[in-house]
CSV table of C-alpha atoms in Angstrom, one decimal:
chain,number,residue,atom,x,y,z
A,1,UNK,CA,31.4,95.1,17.5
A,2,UNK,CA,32.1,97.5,20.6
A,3,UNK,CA,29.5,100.7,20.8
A,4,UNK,CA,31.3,104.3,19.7
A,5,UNK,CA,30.4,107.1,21.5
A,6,UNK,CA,28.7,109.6,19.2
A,7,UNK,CA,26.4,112.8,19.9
A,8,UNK,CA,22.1,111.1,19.8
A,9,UNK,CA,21.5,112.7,16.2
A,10,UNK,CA,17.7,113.7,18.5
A,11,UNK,CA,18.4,115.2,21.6
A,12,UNK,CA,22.1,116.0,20.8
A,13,UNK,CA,23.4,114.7,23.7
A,14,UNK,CA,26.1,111.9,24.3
A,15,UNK,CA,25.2,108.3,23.1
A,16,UNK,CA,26.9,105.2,21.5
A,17,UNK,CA,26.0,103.3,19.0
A,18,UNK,CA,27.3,100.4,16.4
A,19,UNK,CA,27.3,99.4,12.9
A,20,UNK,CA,23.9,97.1,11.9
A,21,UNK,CA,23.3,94.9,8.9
A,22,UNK,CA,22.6,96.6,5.7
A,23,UNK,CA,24.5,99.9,6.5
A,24,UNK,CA,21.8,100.0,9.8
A,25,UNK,CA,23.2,101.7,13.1
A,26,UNK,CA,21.7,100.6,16.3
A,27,UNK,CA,21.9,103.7,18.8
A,28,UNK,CA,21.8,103.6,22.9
A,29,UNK,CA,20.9,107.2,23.9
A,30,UNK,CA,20.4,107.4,27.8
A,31,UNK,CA,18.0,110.1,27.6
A,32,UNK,CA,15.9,109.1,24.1
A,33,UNK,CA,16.2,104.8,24.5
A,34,UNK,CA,17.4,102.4,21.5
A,35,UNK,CA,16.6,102.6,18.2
A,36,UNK,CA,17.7,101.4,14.9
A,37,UNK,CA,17.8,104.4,11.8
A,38,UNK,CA,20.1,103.6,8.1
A,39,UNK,CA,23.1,106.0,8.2
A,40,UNK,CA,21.3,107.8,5.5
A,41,UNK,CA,18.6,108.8,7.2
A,42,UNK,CA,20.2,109.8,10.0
A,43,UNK,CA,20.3,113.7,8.6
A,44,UNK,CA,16.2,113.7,8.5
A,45,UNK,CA,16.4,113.3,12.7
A,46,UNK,CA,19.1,116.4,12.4
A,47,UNK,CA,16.4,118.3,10.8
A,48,UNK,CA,13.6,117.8,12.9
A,49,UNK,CA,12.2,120.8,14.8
A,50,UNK,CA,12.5,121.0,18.4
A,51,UNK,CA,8.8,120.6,18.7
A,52,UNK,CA,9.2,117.7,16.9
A,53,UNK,CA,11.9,115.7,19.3
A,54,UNK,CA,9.6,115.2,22.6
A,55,UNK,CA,6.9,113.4,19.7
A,56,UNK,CA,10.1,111.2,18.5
A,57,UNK,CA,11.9,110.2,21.7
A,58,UNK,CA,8.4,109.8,23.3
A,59,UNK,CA,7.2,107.2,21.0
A,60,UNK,CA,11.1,105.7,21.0
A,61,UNK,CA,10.6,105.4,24.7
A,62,UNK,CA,7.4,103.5,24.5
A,63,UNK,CA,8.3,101.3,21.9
A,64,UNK,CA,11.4,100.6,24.1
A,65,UNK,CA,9.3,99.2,26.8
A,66,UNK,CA,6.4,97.3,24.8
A,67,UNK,CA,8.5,95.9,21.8
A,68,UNK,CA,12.4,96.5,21.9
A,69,UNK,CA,14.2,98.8,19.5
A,70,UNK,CA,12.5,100.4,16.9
A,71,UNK,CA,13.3,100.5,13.0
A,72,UNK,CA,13.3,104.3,11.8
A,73,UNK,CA,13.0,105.3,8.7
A,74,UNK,CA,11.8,108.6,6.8
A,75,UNK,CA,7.6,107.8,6.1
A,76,UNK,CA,7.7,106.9,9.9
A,77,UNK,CA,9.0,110.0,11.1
A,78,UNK,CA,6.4,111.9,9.3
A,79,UNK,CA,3.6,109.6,10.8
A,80,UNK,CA,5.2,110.1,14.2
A,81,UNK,CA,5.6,113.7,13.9
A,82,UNK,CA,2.2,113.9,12.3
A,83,UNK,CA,0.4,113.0,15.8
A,84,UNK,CA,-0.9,114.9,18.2
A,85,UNK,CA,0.7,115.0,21.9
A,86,UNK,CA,-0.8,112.4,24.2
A,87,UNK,CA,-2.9,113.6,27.0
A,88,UNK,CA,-1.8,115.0,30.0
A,89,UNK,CA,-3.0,111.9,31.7
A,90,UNK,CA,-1.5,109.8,29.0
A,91,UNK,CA,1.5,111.3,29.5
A,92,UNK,CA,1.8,110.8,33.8
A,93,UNK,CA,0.5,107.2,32.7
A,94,UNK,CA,3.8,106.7,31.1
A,95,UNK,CA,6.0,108.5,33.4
A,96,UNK,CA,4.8,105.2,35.6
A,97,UNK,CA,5.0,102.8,32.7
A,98,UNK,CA,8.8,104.1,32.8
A,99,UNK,CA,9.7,104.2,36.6
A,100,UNK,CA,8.3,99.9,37.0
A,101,UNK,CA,9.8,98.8,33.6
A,102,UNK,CA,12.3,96.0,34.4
A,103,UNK,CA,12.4,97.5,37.9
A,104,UNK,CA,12.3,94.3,40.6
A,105,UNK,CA,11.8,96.5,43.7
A,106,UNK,CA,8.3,97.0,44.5
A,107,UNK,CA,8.7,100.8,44.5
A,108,UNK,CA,11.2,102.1,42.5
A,109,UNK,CA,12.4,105.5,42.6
A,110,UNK,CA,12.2,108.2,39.5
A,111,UNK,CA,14.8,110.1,39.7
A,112,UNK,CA,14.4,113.2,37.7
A,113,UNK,CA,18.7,113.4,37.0
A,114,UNK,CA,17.8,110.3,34.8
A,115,UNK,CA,16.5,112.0,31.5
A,116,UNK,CA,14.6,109.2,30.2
A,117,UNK,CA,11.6,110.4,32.9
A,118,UNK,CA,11.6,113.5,30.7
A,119,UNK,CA,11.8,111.5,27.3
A,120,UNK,CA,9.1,109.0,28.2
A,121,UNK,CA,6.4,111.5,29.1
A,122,UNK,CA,7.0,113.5,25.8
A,123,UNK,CA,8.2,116.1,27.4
A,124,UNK,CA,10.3,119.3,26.1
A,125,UNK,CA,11.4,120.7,29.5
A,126,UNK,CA,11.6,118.9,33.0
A,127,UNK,CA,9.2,121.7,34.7
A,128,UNK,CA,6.7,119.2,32.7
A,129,UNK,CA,7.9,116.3,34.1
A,130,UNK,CA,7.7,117.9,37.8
A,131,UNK,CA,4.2,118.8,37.3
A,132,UNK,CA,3.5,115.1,36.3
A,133,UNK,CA,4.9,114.4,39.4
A,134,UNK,CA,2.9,116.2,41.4
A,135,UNK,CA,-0.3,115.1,39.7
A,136,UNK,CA,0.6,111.6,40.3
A,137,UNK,CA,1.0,112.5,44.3
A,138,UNK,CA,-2.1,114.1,44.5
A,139,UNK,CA,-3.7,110.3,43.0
A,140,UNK,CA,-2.2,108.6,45.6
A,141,UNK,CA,0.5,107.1,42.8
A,142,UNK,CA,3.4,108.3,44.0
A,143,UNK,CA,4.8,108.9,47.7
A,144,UNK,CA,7.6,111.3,48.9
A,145,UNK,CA,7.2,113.7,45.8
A,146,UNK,CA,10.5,115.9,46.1
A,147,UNK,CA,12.2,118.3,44.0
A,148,UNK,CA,14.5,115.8,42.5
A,149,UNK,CA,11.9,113.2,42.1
A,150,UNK,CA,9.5,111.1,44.2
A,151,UNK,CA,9.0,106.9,44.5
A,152,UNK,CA,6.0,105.1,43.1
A,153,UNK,CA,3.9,103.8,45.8
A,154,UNK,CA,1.9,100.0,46.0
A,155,UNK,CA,-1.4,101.8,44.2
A,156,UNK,CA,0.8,103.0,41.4
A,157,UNK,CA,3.0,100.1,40.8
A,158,UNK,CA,-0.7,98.0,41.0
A,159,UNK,CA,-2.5,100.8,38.7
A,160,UNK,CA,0.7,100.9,36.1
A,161,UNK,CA,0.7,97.1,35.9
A,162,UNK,CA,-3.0,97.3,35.1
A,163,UNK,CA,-1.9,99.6,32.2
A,164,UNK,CA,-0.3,96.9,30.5
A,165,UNK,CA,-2.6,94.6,30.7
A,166,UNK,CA,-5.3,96.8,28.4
A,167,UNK,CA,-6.1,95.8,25.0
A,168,UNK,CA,-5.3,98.3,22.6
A,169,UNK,CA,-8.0,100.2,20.6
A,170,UNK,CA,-9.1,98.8,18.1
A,171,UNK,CA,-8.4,101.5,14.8
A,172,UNK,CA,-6.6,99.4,11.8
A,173,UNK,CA,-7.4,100.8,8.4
A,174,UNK,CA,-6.5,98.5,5.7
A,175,UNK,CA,-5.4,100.6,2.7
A,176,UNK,CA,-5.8,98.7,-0.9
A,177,UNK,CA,-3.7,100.5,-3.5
A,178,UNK,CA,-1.8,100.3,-6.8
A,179,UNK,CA,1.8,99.8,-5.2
A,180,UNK,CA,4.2,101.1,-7.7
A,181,UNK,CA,7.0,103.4,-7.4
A,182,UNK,CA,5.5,106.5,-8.6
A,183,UNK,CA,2.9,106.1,-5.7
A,184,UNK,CA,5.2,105.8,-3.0
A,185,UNK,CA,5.4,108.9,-2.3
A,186,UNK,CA,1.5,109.2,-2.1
A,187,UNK,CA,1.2,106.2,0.0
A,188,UNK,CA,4.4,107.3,2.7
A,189,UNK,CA,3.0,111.6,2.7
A,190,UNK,CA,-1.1,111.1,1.5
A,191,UNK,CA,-2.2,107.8,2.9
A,192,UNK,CA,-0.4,107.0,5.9
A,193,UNK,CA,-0.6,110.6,7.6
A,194,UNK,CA,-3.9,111.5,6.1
A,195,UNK,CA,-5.6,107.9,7.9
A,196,UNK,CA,-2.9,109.0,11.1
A,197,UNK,CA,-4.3,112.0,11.6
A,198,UNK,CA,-8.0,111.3,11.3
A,199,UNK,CA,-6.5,108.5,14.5
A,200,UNK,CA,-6.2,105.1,13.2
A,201,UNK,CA,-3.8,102.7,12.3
A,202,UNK,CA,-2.9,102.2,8.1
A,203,UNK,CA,-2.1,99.1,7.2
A,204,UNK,CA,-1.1,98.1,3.7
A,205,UNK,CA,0.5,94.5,2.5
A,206,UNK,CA,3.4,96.4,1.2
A,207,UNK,CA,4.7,97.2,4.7
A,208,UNK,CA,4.0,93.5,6.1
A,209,UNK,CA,6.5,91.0,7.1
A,210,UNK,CA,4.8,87.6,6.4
A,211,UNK,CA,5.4,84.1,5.8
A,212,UNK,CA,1.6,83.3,4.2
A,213,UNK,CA,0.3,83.4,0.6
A,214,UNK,CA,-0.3,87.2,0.0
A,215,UNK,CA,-4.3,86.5,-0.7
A,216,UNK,CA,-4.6,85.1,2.7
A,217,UNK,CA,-2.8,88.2,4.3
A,218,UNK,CA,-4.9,90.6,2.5
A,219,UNK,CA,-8.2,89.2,3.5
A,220,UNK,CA,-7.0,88.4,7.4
A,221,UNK,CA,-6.0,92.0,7.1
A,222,UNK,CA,-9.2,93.2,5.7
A,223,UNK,CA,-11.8,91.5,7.7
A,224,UNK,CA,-9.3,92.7,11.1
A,225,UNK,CA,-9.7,96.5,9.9
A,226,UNK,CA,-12.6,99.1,10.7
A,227,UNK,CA,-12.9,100.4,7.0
A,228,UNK,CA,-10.3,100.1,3.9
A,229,UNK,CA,-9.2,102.8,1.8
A,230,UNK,CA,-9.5,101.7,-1.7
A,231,UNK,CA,-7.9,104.4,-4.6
A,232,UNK,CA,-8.3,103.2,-8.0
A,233,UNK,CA,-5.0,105.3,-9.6
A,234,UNK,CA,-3.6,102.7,-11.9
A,235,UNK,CA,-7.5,100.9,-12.3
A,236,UNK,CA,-5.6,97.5,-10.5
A,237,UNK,CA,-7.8,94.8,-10.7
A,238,UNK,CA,-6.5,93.8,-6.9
A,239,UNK,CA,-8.1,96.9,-5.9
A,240,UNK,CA,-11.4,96.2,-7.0
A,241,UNK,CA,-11.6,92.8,-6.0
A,242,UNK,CA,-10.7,94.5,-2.3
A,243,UNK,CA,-13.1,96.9,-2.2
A,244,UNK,CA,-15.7,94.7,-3.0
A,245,UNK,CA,-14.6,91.8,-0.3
A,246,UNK,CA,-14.7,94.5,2.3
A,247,UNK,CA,-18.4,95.4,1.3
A,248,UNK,CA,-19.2,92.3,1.5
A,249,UNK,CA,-17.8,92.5,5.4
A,250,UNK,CA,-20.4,95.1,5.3
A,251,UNK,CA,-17.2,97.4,6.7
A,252,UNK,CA,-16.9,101.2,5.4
A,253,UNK,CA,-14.7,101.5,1.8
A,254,UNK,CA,-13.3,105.5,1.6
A,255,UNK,CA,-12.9,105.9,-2.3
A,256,UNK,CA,-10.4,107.4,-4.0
A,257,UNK,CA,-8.7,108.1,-7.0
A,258,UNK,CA,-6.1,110.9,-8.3
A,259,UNK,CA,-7.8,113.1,-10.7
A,260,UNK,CA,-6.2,112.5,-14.0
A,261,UNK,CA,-7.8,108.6,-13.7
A,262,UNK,CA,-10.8,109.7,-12.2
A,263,UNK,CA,-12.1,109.3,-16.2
A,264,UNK,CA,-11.1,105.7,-16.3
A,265,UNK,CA,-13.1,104.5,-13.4
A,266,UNK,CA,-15.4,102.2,-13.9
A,267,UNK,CA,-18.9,103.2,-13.8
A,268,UNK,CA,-20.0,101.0,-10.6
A,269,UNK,CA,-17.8,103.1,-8.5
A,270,UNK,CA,-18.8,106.3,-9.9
A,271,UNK,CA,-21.8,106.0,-8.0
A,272,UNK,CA,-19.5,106.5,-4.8
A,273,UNK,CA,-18.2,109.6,-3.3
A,274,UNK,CA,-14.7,109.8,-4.5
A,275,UNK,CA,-12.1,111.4,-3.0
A,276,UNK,CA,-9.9,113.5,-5.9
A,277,UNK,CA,-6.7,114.1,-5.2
A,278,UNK,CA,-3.6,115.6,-7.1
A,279,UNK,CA,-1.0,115.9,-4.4
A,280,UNK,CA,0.1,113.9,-1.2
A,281,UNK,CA,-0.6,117.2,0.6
A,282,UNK,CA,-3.9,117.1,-0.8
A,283,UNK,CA,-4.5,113.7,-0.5
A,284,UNK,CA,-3.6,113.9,3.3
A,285,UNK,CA,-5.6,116.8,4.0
A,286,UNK,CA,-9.1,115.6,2.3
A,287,UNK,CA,-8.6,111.8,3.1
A,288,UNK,CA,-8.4,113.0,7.0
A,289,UNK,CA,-11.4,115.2,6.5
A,290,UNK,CA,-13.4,112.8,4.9
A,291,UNK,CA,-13.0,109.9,7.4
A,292,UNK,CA,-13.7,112.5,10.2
A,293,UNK,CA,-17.0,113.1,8.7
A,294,UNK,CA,-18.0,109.4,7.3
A,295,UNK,CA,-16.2,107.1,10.4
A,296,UNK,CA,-15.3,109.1,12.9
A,297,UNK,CA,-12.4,110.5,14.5
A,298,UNK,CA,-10.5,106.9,15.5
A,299,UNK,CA,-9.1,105.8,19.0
A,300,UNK,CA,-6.1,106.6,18.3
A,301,UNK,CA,-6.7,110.1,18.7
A,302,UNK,CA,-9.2,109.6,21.3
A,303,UNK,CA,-6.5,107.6,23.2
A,304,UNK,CA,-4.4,111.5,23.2
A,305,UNK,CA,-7.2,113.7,24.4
């Protein structure tokens, strides 16, 4: 099917984009990159506040250039817009990520008429991306800086293809829950941005494409994740049985449990501090709190400062 031309529903300028399977739309924006959003959701990318678009096409840009187009839907924008901004020197990191990717000359140009520069540092204004510029000349990463742009030099094509080459950190946070439709909206606004925010990575079997027997995922997940939130709401046996494998890891288990079931726990966990909660907002807010103070704030923040 041929690409319509359409206004990007993030940056509002001119892009295309085409019908997808399952009422999907794939979308090409020159300045944001490619993603892949259902037509419903398209309004909740209308909505977002300017300070929110650099956070959004930024992470579209690197996912663009580590993984292809990304799937967006509605919990992911709020973990997206839930992060903080990357570093400074995060942020000139990926302004070189952006000039070398799929680049075959040795020293490409960036040229700052090409919007994508300004995307892929997460950037809200192109004095940002100038001063990125600059910083980059002054390492010796760029050559002929200019007003209109400047050319990566040999030491900043080498350094930005070491970049790629670094594991990431290590921050997954396995999250074992009663998955039911009145928790969804706990798990999508509590769980996901409370463990986002306190900088690591949730991970639930819900949200996992796989081909194995679920009890092997769960356990590979598990024994791969720095600590597991475990909430008891529902009193799943599953739960339990999780919790207690990961203890037997000897890794870190955050308790919780919403408040009108914190009666039916069962009285080995009542030992445990528990994390009450009655809202998402409230589950968000102490869940990030409490890993901060029992954990640690997680790479993943680290990785922004």
């Amino acid at each position: 099917m041929a690409l319509e031309e359409d206004e990007c529903e993030i940056c509002r300028r001119d892009a295309k984009w085409r019908s997808h399977a399952n009422d999907m739309a794939f979308w090409n924006c020159p300045h944001c990159g490619c993603y892949v959003i259902a037509k419903t959701d398209l309004p909740n990318l209308r909505r977002l506040p300017p300070t929110d678009r650099p956070k959004v096409y930024g992470w579209i840009r690197e996912k663009n250039r580590t993984e292809g187009a990304p799937h967006i839907t509605s919990s992911l924008l709020s973990e997206i817009t839930a992060r903080p901004l990357p570093s400074i020197r995060k942020r000139a990191e990926f302004l070189l990520l952006e000039a070398i990717h799929k680049q075959a000359n040795l020293c490409p140009e960036i040229r700052l008429e090409e919007t994508r520069f300004k995307a892929a540092t997460y950037s809200e204004n192109p004095d940002d991306v100038h001063r990125l510029l600059y910083y980059l000349a002054e390492q010796g990463l760029l050559r002929s800086t200019h007003s209109s742009g400047g050319a990566v030099s040999v030491e900043g094509h080498i350094f930005a293809e070491s970049l790629t080459t670094k594991p990431r950190p290590y921050a997954k946070c396995f999250i074992a829950m009663w998955f039911d439709e009145p928790m969804n909206q706990a798990f999508d606004e509590g769980f996901r941005i409370g463990v986002m925010q306190a900088g690591f990575d949730p991970v639930s079997i819900d949200n996992i494409d796989h081909n194995n027997k679920i009890d092997d995922e769960i356990i590979a997940h598990i024994k791969s994740s720095t600590f597991i939130v475990a909430d008891f709401t529902g009193q799943r046996g599953g739960v339990y049985f999780e919790a207690g494998f990961a203890m037997g890891l000897d890794l870190p288990v955050v308790w919780t449990c919403r408040s009108d079931d914190v009666e039916k726990l069962h009285f080995d966990i009542r030992q445990y501090n528990c994390v009450v909660w009655e809202t998402p907002e409230e589950l968000a807010n102490k869940l990030k709190k409490h890993i901060e103070a029992t954990i640690g704030q997680g790479p993943l923040v680290q990785a922004a400062n």
